[in-house]
PDB file of C-alpha atoms in Angstrom:
ATOM      1  CA  MET A 439     -13.835  11.648  -1.782  1.00 54.00           C
ATOM      2  CA  GLU A 440     -16.921   9.557  -0.991  1.00 60.00           C
ATOM      3  CA  PHE A 441     -19.925   8.567  -3.090  1.00 64.00           C
ATOM      4  CA  PHE A 442     -21.970   7.738  -0.009  1.00 65.00           C
ATOM      5  CA  ARG A 443     -21.691   7.327   3.741  1.00 72.00           C
ATOM      6  CA  PHE A 444     -23.545   4.878   5.958  1.00 74.00           C
ATOM      7  CA  THR A 445     -25.107   6.214   9.140  1.00 75.00           C
ATOM      8  CA  HIS A 446     -25.036   2.769  10.764  1.00 85.00           C
ATOM      9  CA  ASP A 447     -22.482  -0.015  10.541  1.00 88.00           C
ATOM     10  CA  ILE A 448     -23.505  -3.049   8.470  1.00 90.00           C
ATOM     11  CA  PRO A 449     -23.346  -6.229  10.622  1.00 91.00           C
ATOM     12  CA  PHE A 450     -21.081  -8.233   8.310  1.00 92.00           C
ATOM     13  CA  MET A 451     -19.644 -10.368  11.127  1.00 92.00           C
ATOM     14  CA  ARG A 452     -23.142 -11.576  12.069  1.00 92.00           C
ATOM     15  CA  HIS A 453     -23.167 -13.482   8.766  1.00 92.00           C
ATOM     16  CA  ALA A 454     -19.446 -14.297   8.682  1.00 91.00           C
ATOM     17  CA  LEU A 455     -19.992 -18.058   8.988  1.00 92.00           C
ATOM     18  CA  LYS A 456     -22.379 -18.095   6.015  1.00 92.00           C
ATOM     19  CA  PHE A 457     -19.942 -16.127   3.847  1.00 90.00           C
ATOM     20  CA  ASN A 458     -17.066 -18.444   4.707  1.00 91.00           C
ATOM     21  CA  ILE A 459     -19.107 -21.586   4.050  1.00 93.00           C
ATOM     22  CA  ILE A 460     -19.855 -20.207   0.562  1.00 91.00           C
ATOM     23  CA  SER A 461     -16.156 -19.439   0.118  1.00 91.00           C
ATOM     24  CA  LEU A 462     -15.149 -22.919   1.261  1.00 92.00           C
ATOM     25  CA  ILE A 463     -17.569 -24.590  -1.156  1.00 94.00           C
ATOM     26  CA  THR A 464     -16.338 -22.394  -4.037  1.00 93.00           C
ATOM     27  CA  PHE A 465     -12.724 -23.088  -3.090  1.00 93.00           C
ATOM     28  CA  LEU A 466     -13.274 -26.871  -2.963  1.00 95.00           C
ATOM     29  CA  LEU A 467     -15.044 -26.800  -6.335  1.00 95.00           C
ATOM     30  CA  ALA A 468     -12.094 -24.943  -7.835  1.00 95.00           C
ATOM     31  CA  ILE A 469      -9.704 -27.543  -6.388  1.00 95.00           C
ATOM     32  CA  PHE A 470     -11.864 -30.327  -7.823  1.00 96.00           C
ATOM     33  CA  PHE A 471     -11.893 -28.856 -11.335  1.00 95.00           C
ATOM     34  CA  LEU A 472      -8.144 -28.256 -11.209  1.00 93.00           C
ATOM     35  CA  TRP A 473      -7.624 -31.891 -10.220  1.00 94.00           C
ATOM     36  CA  HIS A 474     -10.263 -33.372 -12.537  1.00 93.00           C
ATOM     37  CA  LYS A 475      -9.776 -31.273 -15.690  1.00 91.00           C
ATOM     38  CA  GLY A 476      -6.498 -29.477 -15.142  1.00 90.00           C
ATOM     39  CA  LEU A 477      -5.418 -26.243 -16.791  1.00 89.00           C
ATOM     40  CA  ASN A 478      -5.529 -25.896 -20.549  1.00 87.00           C
ATOM     41  CA  LEU A 479      -1.911 -24.797 -20.890  1.00 83.00           C
ATOM     42  CA  GLY A 480      -1.054 -22.662 -23.901  1.00 80.00           C
ATOM     43  CA  VAL A 481       1.907 -22.868 -26.243  1.00 78.00           C
ATOM     44  CA  ASP A 482       3.996 -20.868 -23.757  1.00 74.00           C
ATOM     45  CA  PHE A 483       3.913 -23.818 -21.344  1.00 79.00           C
ATOM     46  CA  LYS A 484       3.313 -26.894 -23.518  1.00 79.00           C
ATOM     47  CA  GLY A 485       5.579 -25.883 -26.366  1.00 77.00           C
ATOM     48  CA  GLY A 486       4.708 -25.319 -30.007  1.00 83.00           C
ATOM     49  CA  THR A 487       5.116 -22.909 -32.917  1.00 87.00           C
ATOM     50  CA  VAL A 488       4.261 -19.221 -32.956  1.00 87.00           C
ATOM     51  CA  MET A 489       3.797 -17.565 -36.367  1.00 90.00           C
ATOM     52  CA  GLU A 490       3.273 -13.903 -37.159  1.00 91.00           C
ATOM     53  CA  ILE A 491       1.690 -13.210 -40.533  1.00 92.00           C
ATOM     54  CA  GLY A 492       0.727  -9.989 -42.316  1.00 92.00           C
ATOM     55  CA  TYR A 493      -1.592  -8.829 -45.094  1.00 91.00           C
ATOM     56  CA  ASN A 494      -1.851  -5.746 -47.298  1.00 90.00           C
ATOM     57  CA  SER A 495      -5.244  -5.011 -45.741  1.00 88.00           C
ATOM     58  CA  ALA A 496      -7.055  -5.979 -42.535  1.00 88.00           C
ATOM     59  CA  ALA A 497      -6.603  -9.653 -41.715  1.00 88.00           C
ATOM     60  CA  ASN A 498      -9.749 -11.783 -41.911  1.00 89.00           C
ATOM     61  CA  LEU A 499      -9.240 -14.076 -38.927  1.00 90.00           C
ATOM     62  CA  GLU A 500     -12.186 -16.324 -39.788  1.00 90.00           C
ATOM     63  CA  ARG A 501     -10.734 -17.059 -43.234  1.00 91.00           C
ATOM     64  CA  VAL A 502      -7.356 -17.782 -41.611  1.00 92.00           C
ATOM     65  CA  ARG A 503      -8.975 -20.264 -39.223  1.00 91.00           C
ATOM     66  CA  THR A 504     -10.943 -21.907 -42.023  1.00 91.00           C
ATOM     67  CA  ALA A 505      -7.753 -22.390 -44.044  1.00 91.00           C
ATOM     68  CA  ILE A 506      -5.795 -23.854 -41.114  1.00 91.00           C
ATOM     69  CA  ASP A 507      -8.675 -26.203 -40.219  1.00 90.00           C
ATOM     70  CA  THR A 508      -7.968 -28.120 -43.433  1.00 90.00           C
ATOM     71  CA  LEU A 509      -4.633 -29.259 -41.944  1.00 88.00           C
ATOM     72  CA  HIS A 510      -6.280 -30.921 -38.892  1.00 85.00           C
ATOM     73  CA  LEU A 511      -3.551 -29.726 -36.545  1.00 83.00           C
ATOM     74  CA  GLY A 512      -5.627 -29.993 -33.389  1.00 79.00           C
ATOM     75  CA  GLU A 513      -6.000 -27.129 -30.945  1.00 78.00           C
ATOM     76  CA  TYR A 514      -4.547 -23.817 -32.133  1.00 84.00           C
ATOM     77  CA  THR A 515      -5.291 -20.116 -31.766  1.00 83.00           C
ATOM     78  CA  VAL A 516      -5.463 -17.230 -34.231  1.00 87.00           C
ATOM     79  CA  GLN A 517      -5.649 -13.670 -32.926  1.00 84.00           C
ATOM     80  CA  SER A 518      -5.027 -10.139 -34.095  1.00 82.00           C
ATOM     81  CA  PHE A 519      -1.633  -8.807 -33.100  1.00 79.00           C
ATOM     82  CA  GLY A 520      -0.702  -5.154 -32.978  1.00 74.00           C
ATOM     83  CA  THR A 521      -2.228  -3.651 -36.112  1.00 80.00           C
ATOM     84  CA  ALA A 522      -5.328  -4.820 -37.998  1.00 84.00           C
ATOM     85  CA  ASP A 523      -3.279  -6.290 -40.867  1.00 88.00           C
ATOM     86  CA  THR A 524      -1.279  -8.610 -38.573  1.00 90.00           C
ATOM     87  CA  ALA A 525      -2.293 -11.949 -37.041  1.00 90.00           C
ATOM     88  CA  LEU A 526      -0.587 -14.258 -34.570  1.00 87.00           C
ATOM     89  CA  ILE A 527      -0.975 -18.020 -34.918  1.00 89.00           C
ATOM     90  CA  ARG A 528      -0.115 -20.430 -32.102  1.00 86.00           C
ATOM     91  CA  LEU A 529       0.234 -24.028 -33.217  1.00 87.00           C
ATOM     92  CA  PRO A 530       0.632 -27.119 -31.002  1.00 84.00           C
ATOM     93  CA  LEU A 531       3.483 -29.588 -31.208  1.00 80.00           C
ATOM     94  CA  LYS A 532       2.985 -32.229 -33.874  1.00 79.00           C
ATOM     95  CA  GLU A 533       4.922 -35.471 -33.662  1.00 76.00           C
ATOM     96  CA  GLY A 534       7.305 -36.033 -36.546  1.00 75.00           C
ATOM     97  CA  VAL A 535       6.867 -32.526 -37.955  1.00 80.00           C
ATOM     98  CA  SER A 536       9.436 -29.792 -37.331  1.00 78.00           C
ATOM     99  CA  SER A 537       8.544 -26.158 -36.706  1.00 80.00           C
ATOM    100  CA  ALA A 538       9.829 -25.205 -40.170  1.00 83.00           C
ATOM    101  CA  GLN A 539       7.755 -27.890 -41.892  1.00 86.00           C
ATOM    102  CA  LEU A 540       4.659 -26.928 -39.894  1.00 88.00           C
ATOM    103  CA  SER A 541       5.015 -23.255 -40.778  1.00 88.00           C
ATOM    104  CA  GLU A 542       5.460 -24.172 -44.462  1.00 90.00           C
ATOM    105  CA  GLN A 543       2.247 -26.208 -44.397  1.00 91.00           C
ATOM    106  CA  VAL A 544       0.339 -23.354 -42.785  1.00 92.00           C
ATOM    107  CA  MET A 545       1.728 -20.780 -45.215  1.00 93.00           C
ATOM    108  CA  GLY A 546       0.802 -23.074 -48.101  1.00 92.00           C
ATOM    109  CA  VAL A 547      -2.904 -23.161 -47.212  1.00 92.00           C
ATOM    110  CA  LEU A 548      -2.920 -19.451 -46.336  1.00 93.00           C
ATOM    111  CA  LYS A 549      -1.369 -18.476 -49.672  1.00 92.00           C
ATOM    112  CA  ALA A 550      -3.883 -20.674 -51.457  1.00 91.00           C
ATOM    113  CA  ASP A 551      -6.605 -18.650 -49.753  1.00 90.00           C
ATOM    114  CA  ASN A 552      -4.946 -15.235 -50.152  1.00 89.00           C
ATOM    115  CA  ALA A 553      -1.731 -14.685 -52.088  1.00 88.00           C
ATOM    116  CA  ASP A 554      -1.037 -11.403 -50.277  1.00 90.00           C
ATOM    117  CA  VAL A 555      -0.154 -13.112 -47.003  1.00 91.00           C
ATOM    118  CA  VAL A 556       3.472 -12.856 -45.844  1.00 92.00           C
ATOM    119  CA  GLN A 557       5.270 -14.628 -43.023  1.00 91.00           C
ATOM    120  CA  ARG A 558       6.980 -12.133 -40.730  1.00 90.00           C
ATOM    121  CA  ARG A 559       8.457 -14.416 -38.091  1.00 89.00           C
ATOM    122  CA  VAL A 560       8.355 -17.962 -36.757  1.00 89.00           C
ATOM    123  CA  GLU A 561       9.335 -18.989 -33.241  1.00 84.00           C
ATOM    124  CA  PHE A 562       9.521 -22.432 -31.704  1.00 82.00           C
ATOM    125  CA  VAL A 563       8.917 -23.030 -28.002  1.00 75.00           C
ATOM    126  CA  GLY A 564      10.146 -26.436 -26.927  1.00 72.00           C
ATOM    127  CA  PRO A 565       8.396 -28.491 -24.226  1.00 67.00           C
ATOM    128  CA  GLN A 566      11.433 -28.156 -21.958  1.00 65.00           C
ATOM    129  CA  VAL A 567      11.279 -24.371 -22.180  1.00 64.00           C
ATOM    130  CA  GLY A 568       7.561 -24.524 -21.451  1.00 65.00           C
ATOM    131  CA  LYS A 569       8.214 -26.694 -18.397  1.00 73.00           C
ATOM    132  CA  GLU A 570      10.791 -24.228 -17.118  1.00 78.00           C
ATOM    133  CA  LEU A 571       8.342 -21.343 -17.602  1.00 75.00           C
ATOM    134  CA  TYR A 572       5.692 -23.268 -15.686  1.00 73.00           C
ATOM    135  CA  GLN A 573       8.080 -23.943 -12.799  1.00 82.00           C
ATOM    136  CA  SER A 574       9.300 -20.346 -12.788  1.00 82.00           C
ATOM    137  CA  GLY A 575       5.720 -19.089 -12.678  1.00 76.00           C
ATOM    138  CA  ALA A 576       4.875 -21.344  -9.727  1.00 80.00           C
ATOM    139  CA  LEU A 577       8.033 -20.195  -7.943  1.00 86.00           C
ATOM    140  CA  ALA A 578       7.132 -16.549  -8.562  1.00 81.00           C
ATOM    141  CA  LEU A 579       3.688 -17.130  -7.062  1.00 79.00           C
ATOM    142  CA  LEU A 580       5.215 -18.804  -4.005  1.00 84.00           C
ATOM    143  CA  LEU A 581       7.752 -16.006  -3.448  1.00 86.00           C
ATOM    144  CA  VAL A 582       5.062 -13.334  -3.766  1.00 80.00           C
ATOM    145  CA  ALA A 583       2.925 -15.164  -1.189  1.00 79.00           C
ATOM    146  CA  ILE A 584       5.858 -15.412   1.245  1.00 85.00           C
ATOM    147  CA  GLY A 585       6.646 -11.721   0.750  1.00 84.00           C
ATOM    148  CA  VAL A 586       3.030 -10.796   1.489  1.00 79.00           C
ATOM    149  CA  ILE A 587       3.059 -12.836   4.713  1.00 79.00           C
ATOM    150  CA  ILE A 588       6.281 -11.193   5.927  1.00 85.00           C
ATOM    151  CA  TYR A 589       5.022  -7.698   5.074  1.00 83.00           C
ATOM    152  CA  LEU A 590       1.651  -8.075   6.805  1.00 79.00           C
ATOM    153  CA  ALA A 591       3.155  -9.763   9.865  1.00 80.00           C
ATOM    154  CA  ALA A 592       5.663  -6.929  10.237  1.00 83.00           C
ATOM    155  CA  ARG A 593       3.172  -4.122   9.632  1.00 81.00           C
ATOM    156  CA  PHE A 594       0.207  -5.493  11.580  1.00 80.00           C
ATOM    157  CA  GLU A 595       0.253  -8.832  13.351  1.00 84.00           C
ATOM    158  CA  TRP A 596       0.578 -12.517  12.496  1.00 87.00           C
ATOM    159  CA  ARG A 597      -3.206 -13.028  12.573  1.00 89.00           C
ATOM    160  CA  PHE A 598      -3.601 -10.516   9.755  1.00 87.00           C
ATOM    161  CA  ALA A 599      -0.784 -12.138   7.783  1.00 85.00           C
ATOM    162  CA  VAL A 600      -2.333 -15.621   7.991  1.00 88.00           C
ATOM    163  CA  SER A 601      -5.857 -14.359   7.270  1.00 89.00           C
ATOM    164  CA  ALA A 602      -4.870 -12.119   4.351  1.00 86.00           C
ATOM    165  CA  ILE A 603      -2.731 -14.704   2.570  1.00 85.00           C
ATOM    166  CA  THR A 604      -5.477 -17.326   3.048  1.00 88.00           C
ATOM    167  CA  ALA A 605      -8.052 -14.978   1.529  1.00 88.00           C
ATOM    168  CA  ASN A 606      -5.753 -13.958  -1.337  1.00 85.00           C
ATOM    169  CA  LEU A 607      -4.749 -17.521  -2.209  1.00 86.00           C
ATOM    170  CA  HIS A 608      -8.477 -18.293  -2.120  1.00 88.00           C
ATOM    171  CA  ASP A 609      -8.848 -15.732  -4.950  1.00 90.00           C
ATOM    172  CA  ILE A 610      -5.989 -17.255  -6.946  1.00 90.00           C
ATOM    173  CA  VAL A 611      -7.327 -20.806  -6.677  1.00 93.00           C
ATOM    174  CA  ILE A 612     -10.810 -19.674  -7.741  1.00 93.00           C
ATOM    175  CA  ILE A 613      -9.378 -17.910 -10.827  1.00 94.00           C
ATOM    176  CA  LEU A 614      -7.514 -21.104 -11.741  1.00 93.00           C
ATOM    177  CA  GLY A 615     -10.700 -23.078 -11.066  1.00 94.00           C
ATOM    178  CA  PHE A 616     -12.603 -20.954 -13.592  1.00 95.00           C
ATOM    179  CA  PHE A 617      -9.889 -21.562 -16.194  1.00 94.00           C
ATOM    180  CA  ALA A 618      -9.928 -25.291 -15.480  1.00 93.00           C
ATOM    181  CA  PHE A 619     -13.735 -25.592 -15.578  1.00 94.00           C
ATOM    182  CA  PHE A 620     -14.194 -23.674 -18.852  1.00 92.00           C
ATOM    183  CA  GLN A 621     -10.863 -24.913 -20.276  1.00 89.00           C
ATOM    184  CA  TRP A 622      -9.792 -21.382 -21.166  1.00 90.00           C
ATOM    185  CA  GLU A 623      -6.219 -21.153 -22.389  1.00 86.00           C
ATOM    186  CA  PHE A 624      -3.747 -20.530 -19.573  1.00 88.00           C
ATOM    187  CA  SER A 625      -0.792 -18.566 -20.953  1.00 84.00           C
ATOM    188  CA  LEU A 626       1.941 -16.258 -19.676  1.00 82.00           C
ATOM    189  CA  PRO A 627      -0.323 -13.154 -19.814  1.00 87.00           C
ATOM    190  CA  VAL A 628      -2.852 -15.003 -17.653  1.00 90.00           C
ATOM    191  CA  LEU A 629      -0.103 -15.893 -15.177  1.00 86.00           C
ATOM    192  CA  ALA A 630       0.834 -12.196 -15.079  1.00 87.00           C
ATOM    193  CA  ALA A 631      -2.814 -11.364 -14.343  1.00 90.00           C
ATOM    194  CA  VAL A 632      -2.870 -13.903 -11.492  1.00 89.00           C
ATOM    195  CA  LEU A 633       0.210 -12.320  -9.905  1.00 84.00           C
ATOM    196  CA  ALA A 634      -1.327  -8.864 -10.382  1.00 86.00           C
ATOM    197  CA  VAL A 635      -4.528 -10.007  -8.643  1.00 86.00           C
ATOM    198  CA  LEU A 636      -2.518 -11.265  -5.683  1.00 82.00           C
ATOM    199  CA  GLY A 637      -0.942  -7.853  -5.206  1.00 79.00           C
ATOM    200  CA  TYR A 638      -4.248  -6.104  -5.867  1.00 81.00           C
ATOM    201  CA  SER A 639      -6.102  -8.155  -3.249  1.00 82.00           C
ATOM    202  CA  VAL A 640      -3.366  -7.528  -0.704  1.00 84.00           C
ATOM    203  CA  ASN A 641      -3.865  -3.786  -1.134  1.00 84.00           C
ATOM    204  CA  GLU A 642      -7.552  -4.094  -0.244  1.00 85.00           C
ATOM    205  CA  SER A 643      -6.708  -6.290   2.744  1.00 86.00           C
ATOM    206  CA  VAL A 644      -4.163  -3.743   3.974  1.00 87.00           C
ATOM    207  CA  VAL A 645      -6.736  -0.932   3.790  1.00 89.00           C
ATOM    208  CA  ILE A 646      -9.264  -2.889   5.874  1.00 91.00           C
ATOM    209  CA  ALA A 647      -6.587  -4.080   8.331  1.00 89.00           C
ATOM    210  CA  ASP A 648      -5.371  -0.510   8.792  1.00 90.00           C
ATOM    211  CA  ARG A 649      -8.923   0.670   9.494  1.00 91.00           C
ATOM    212  CA  ILE A 650      -9.416  -2.162  12.013  1.00 91.00           C
ATOM    213  CA  ARG A 651      -6.279  -1.092  13.870  1.00 87.00           C
ATOM    214  CA  GLU A 652      -7.430   2.524  13.801  1.00 91.00           C
ATOM    215  CA  ASN A 653     -10.856   1.556  15.155  1.00 91.00           C
ATOM    216  CA  PHE A 654      -9.304  -0.348  18.038  1.00 89.00           C
ATOM    217  CA  ARG A 655      -7.686   2.925  19.095  1.00 87.00           C
ATOM    218  CA  LYS A 656     -10.897   4.949  18.766  1.00 88.00           C
ATOM    219  CA  MET A 657     -13.572   2.453  19.838  1.00 88.00           C
ATOM    220  CA  ARG A 658     -12.142   1.399  23.190  1.00 83.00           C
ATOM    221  CA  LYS A 659     -15.334  -0.158  24.573  1.00 84.00           C
ATOM    222  CA  ALA A 660     -16.626  -1.742  21.352  1.00 89.00           C
ATOM    223  CA  SER A 661     -16.588  -5.488  20.804  1.00 91.00           C
ATOM    224  CA  VAL A 662     -14.289  -7.037  18.199  1.00 91.00           C
ATOM    225  CA  PRO A 663     -17.153  -7.812  15.740  1.00 92.00           C
ATOM    226  CA  HIS A 664     -18.385  -4.230  16.042  1.00 93.00           C
ATOM    227  CA  VAL A 665     -14.888  -2.858  15.404  1.00 92.00           C
ATOM    228  CA  ILE A 666     -14.523  -5.004  12.278  1.00 93.00           C
ATOM    229  CA  ASP A 667     -18.026  -4.177  11.012  1.00 94.00           C
ATOM    230  CA  SER A 668     -17.249  -0.470  11.368  1.00 93.00           C
ATOM    231  CA  ALA A 669     -13.936  -0.879   9.533  1.00 92.00           C
ATOM    232  CA  ILE A 670     -15.508  -2.661   6.552  1.00 93.00           C
ATOM    233  CA  THR A 671     -18.484  -0.283   6.383  1.00 92.00           C
ATOM    234  CA  SER A 672     -16.259   2.803   6.421  1.00 90.00           C
ATOM    235  CA  THR A 673     -14.192   1.490   3.475  1.00 90.00           C
ATOM    236  CA  ILE A 674     -17.116   0.579   1.197  1.00 89.00           C
ATOM    237  CA  SER A 675     -17.234   3.956  -0.559  1.00 86.00           C
ATOM    238  CA  ARG A 676     -13.477   3.883  -1.166  1.00 85.00           C
ATOM    239  CA  THR A 677     -13.748   0.285  -2.424  1.00 86.00           C
ATOM    240  CA  VAL A 678     -16.492   1.182  -4.911  1.00 85.00           C
ATOM    241  CA  ILE A 679     -14.532   4.148  -6.302  1.00 87.00           C
ATOM    242  CA  THR A 680     -11.222   2.270  -6.574  1.00 87.00           C
ATOM    243  CA  HIS A 681     -12.483  -1.011  -7.951  1.00 86.00           C
ATOM    244  CA  LEU A 682     -15.050   0.526 -10.278  1.00 88.00           C
ATOM    245  CA  SER A 683     -12.331   2.667 -11.869  1.00 89.00           C
ATOM    246  CA  THR A 684     -10.060  -0.339 -12.254  1.00 89.00           C
ATOM    247  CA  GLN A 685     -12.829  -2.569 -13.560  1.00 90.00           C
ATOM    248  CA  LEU A 686     -13.816  -0.034 -16.227  1.00 92.00           C
ATOM    249  CA  MET A 687     -10.272  -0.113 -17.562  1.00 90.00           C
ATOM    250  CA  VAL A 688     -10.160  -3.923 -17.457  1.00 93.00           C
ATOM    251  CA  LEU A 689     -13.540  -4.167 -19.194  1.00 92.00           C
ATOM    252  CA  SER A 690     -12.263  -1.949 -21.992  1.00 91.00           C
ATOM    253  CA  MET A 691      -9.418  -4.441 -22.525  1.00 90.00           C
ATOM    254  CA  LEU A 692     -11.859  -7.348 -22.332  1.00 89.00           C
ATOM    255  CA  ILE A 693     -14.251  -5.869 -24.902  1.00 87.00           C
ATOM    256  CA  PHE A 694     -11.911  -4.008 -27.256  1.00 85.00           C
ATOM    257  CA  GLY A 695      -8.525  -5.648 -26.644  1.00 79.00           C
ATOM    258  CA  GLY A 696      -9.081  -8.587 -28.970  1.00 75.00           C
ATOM    259  CA  GLU A 697      -7.976 -12.166 -28.379  1.00 74.00           C
ATOM    260  CA  ALA A 698      -4.484 -11.128 -27.329  1.00 74.00           C
ATOM    261  CA  LEU A 699      -5.825  -9.509 -24.142  1.00 84.00           C
ATOM    262  CA  HIS A 700      -9.074 -11.446 -23.706  1.00 88.00           C
ATOM    263  CA  TYR A 701      -8.026 -14.047 -21.133  1.00 91.00           C
ATOM    264  CA  PHE A 702      -5.666 -11.600 -19.406  1.00 92.00           C
ATOM    265  CA  ALA A 703      -8.566  -9.189 -18.836  1.00 93.00           C
ATOM    266  CA  LEU A 704     -10.911 -12.059 -17.945  1.00 93.00           C
ATOM    267  CA  ALA A 705      -8.565 -13.265 -15.193  1.00 93.00           C
ATOM    268  CA  LEU A 706      -8.285  -9.705 -13.848  1.00 93.00           C
ATOM    269  CA  THR A 707     -12.076  -9.302 -13.854  1.00 93.00           C
ATOM    270  CA  ILE A 708     -12.606 -12.489 -11.851  1.00 93.00           C
ATOM    271  CA  GLY A 709      -9.757 -11.570  -9.501  1.00 91.00           C
ATOM    272  CA  ILE A 710     -11.037  -8.050  -8.829  1.00 90.00           C
ATOM    273  CA  LEU A 711     -14.554  -9.253  -8.023  1.00 90.00           C
ATOM    274  CA  PHE A 712     -13.386 -12.010  -5.698  1.00 90.00           C
ATOM    275  CA  GLY A 713     -10.689  -9.735  -4.235  1.00 87.00           C
ATOM    276  CA  ILE A 714     -13.347  -7.318  -3.011  1.00 87.00           C
ATOM    277  CA  TYR A 715     -15.317 -10.179  -1.509  1.00 89.00           C
ATOM    278  CA  SER A 716     -12.432 -11.987   0.150  1.00 89.00           C
ATOM    279  CA  SER A 717     -10.782  -8.955   1.747  1.00 87.00           C
ATOM    280  CA  GLY A 718     -13.891  -7.972   3.685  1.00 88.00           C
ATOM    281  CA  LEU A 719     -15.815 -11.211   4.057  1.00 90.00           C
ATOM    282  CA  VAL A 720     -13.056 -13.831   4.263  1.00 92.00           C
ATOM    283  CA  MET A 721      -9.988 -12.074   5.668  1.00 91.00           C
ATOM    284  CA  ALA A 722     -11.792 -10.057   8.355  1.00 92.00           C
ATOM    285  CA  PRO A 723     -13.780 -13.001   9.825  1.00 93.00           C
ATOM    286  CA  LEU A 724     -10.607 -15.110   9.938  1.00 93.00           C
ATOM    287  CA  VAL A 725      -8.870 -12.342  11.879  1.00 92.00           C
ATOM    288  CA  MET A 726     -11.785 -12.302  14.339  1.00 92.00           C
ATOM    289  CA  TRP A 727     -11.807 -16.087  14.756  1.00 93.00           C
ATOM    290  CA  LEU A 728      -8.048 -16.151  15.342  1.00 91.00           C
ATOM    291  CA  GLY A 729      -8.675 -14.030  18.414  1.00 88.00           C
ATOM    292  CA  VAL A 730      -7.452 -10.555  17.520  1.00 86.00           C
ATOM    293  CA  SER A 731      -7.852  -7.993  20.266  1.00 84.00           C
ATOM    294  CA  ARG A 732      -6.997  -4.396  21.023  1.00 82.00           C
ATOM    295  CA  GLU A 733      -3.893  -5.494  22.923  1.00 81.00           C
ATOM    296  CA  ASN A 734      -2.532  -7.178  19.783  1.00 76.00           C
ATOM    297  CA  LEU A 735      -2.525  -3.949  17.754  1.00 73.00           C
ATOM    298  CA  VAL A 736      -2.387  -1.028  20.166  1.00 70.00           C
ATOM    299  CA  LYS A 737       0.546  -0.607  22.481  1.00 66.00           C
ATOM    300  CA  PRO A 738      -0.527   0.013  26.086  1.00 61.00           C
ATOM    301  CA  GLU A 739      -0.143   3.591  27.223  1.00 56.00           C
ATOM    302  CA  ARG A 740       2.744   4.221  29.511  1.00 55.00           C
ATOM    303  CA  LYS A 741       1.780   5.117  33.016  1.00 47.00           C
ATOM    304  CA  LYS A 742       2.775   8.573  34.095  1.00 43.00           C
ATOM    305  CA  GLU A 743       5.774   8.556  36.269  1.00 44.00           C
ATOM    306  CA  GLY A 744       5.342   9.675  39.823  1.00 46.00           C
ATOM    307  CA  LEU A 745       7.094  12.569  41.422  1.00 38.00           C
ATOM    308  CA  GLU A 746      10.844  12.410  41.298  1.00 43.00           C
ATOM    309  CA  ALA A 747      12.446  11.191  44.469  1.00 41.00           C
ATOM    310  CA  GLU A 748      14.294  13.719  46.454  1.00 44.00           C
ATOM    311  CA  LYS A 749      17.949  13.755  45.814  1.00 45.00           C
ATOM    312  CA  ILE A 750      19.954  12.211  48.605  1.00 45.00           C
ATOM    313  CA  MET A 751      22.808  14.348  49.662  1.00 44.00           C
ATOM    314  CA  PRO A 752      26.088  12.507  49.806  1.00 47.00           C
TER     315      PRO A 752
END
């Protein structure tokens, strides 16, 4: 199924250098913000107290925040959780105060505001556990990247593996750069979104790489830039259909999912947009500059054997 079809190939590779300069500047800015500001790690990574509270009617999150503000606990989050009458509170570590004491203080001010509030559960995440989660997340990202390189090198060629993983890690760093610049909370759901974006971007890269290989078989006399331009142009309709469908679902989570899904959906939105850009305008030019050719992807045809030699009688 296609929404539209181009009669002429769009000369993407003519402007490849401009696209990659923009990508390099964006990438370096993301690195700078990560180094200068760092990620605003959530309770999952830094440690803290997680409280689940419930009401007889819909929870008024603004009143909950106003009540907790009187305790001057520092940075915390309050979000709806599951049903409308349930809220989830994430509290930072506070020196000299245990998780039980902190939860009692919070429940005290909440009950003073609304006697119907009940505490359903309290969980404590220690800083050591948060450190282990952070290290495990980084290890997961590294293993996924290595797996992608091996897969693309085996299916296509090493130039595609290097180019695709460079483009995809470019997407990941830019997502992290956004979170560092705006100091959005980086939690386990956001880490899951980052890993999902890596796999999602690889899928787009594989589609374009497969079309490039196919074009090398069909367009025997075409130049490498022309082959790549044709491959990207022919996948635009498919890209619009696929990514628009995905983005509509992600936007529904972003708009209607509440605070619990807000940053998860935000990371996916950024990743999808940059994934489209990097697969066609970062990965493909890198493949071209690394010197890909028809001989790298298409096995030479075997020459027809000549007539069989006459059998020599013994």
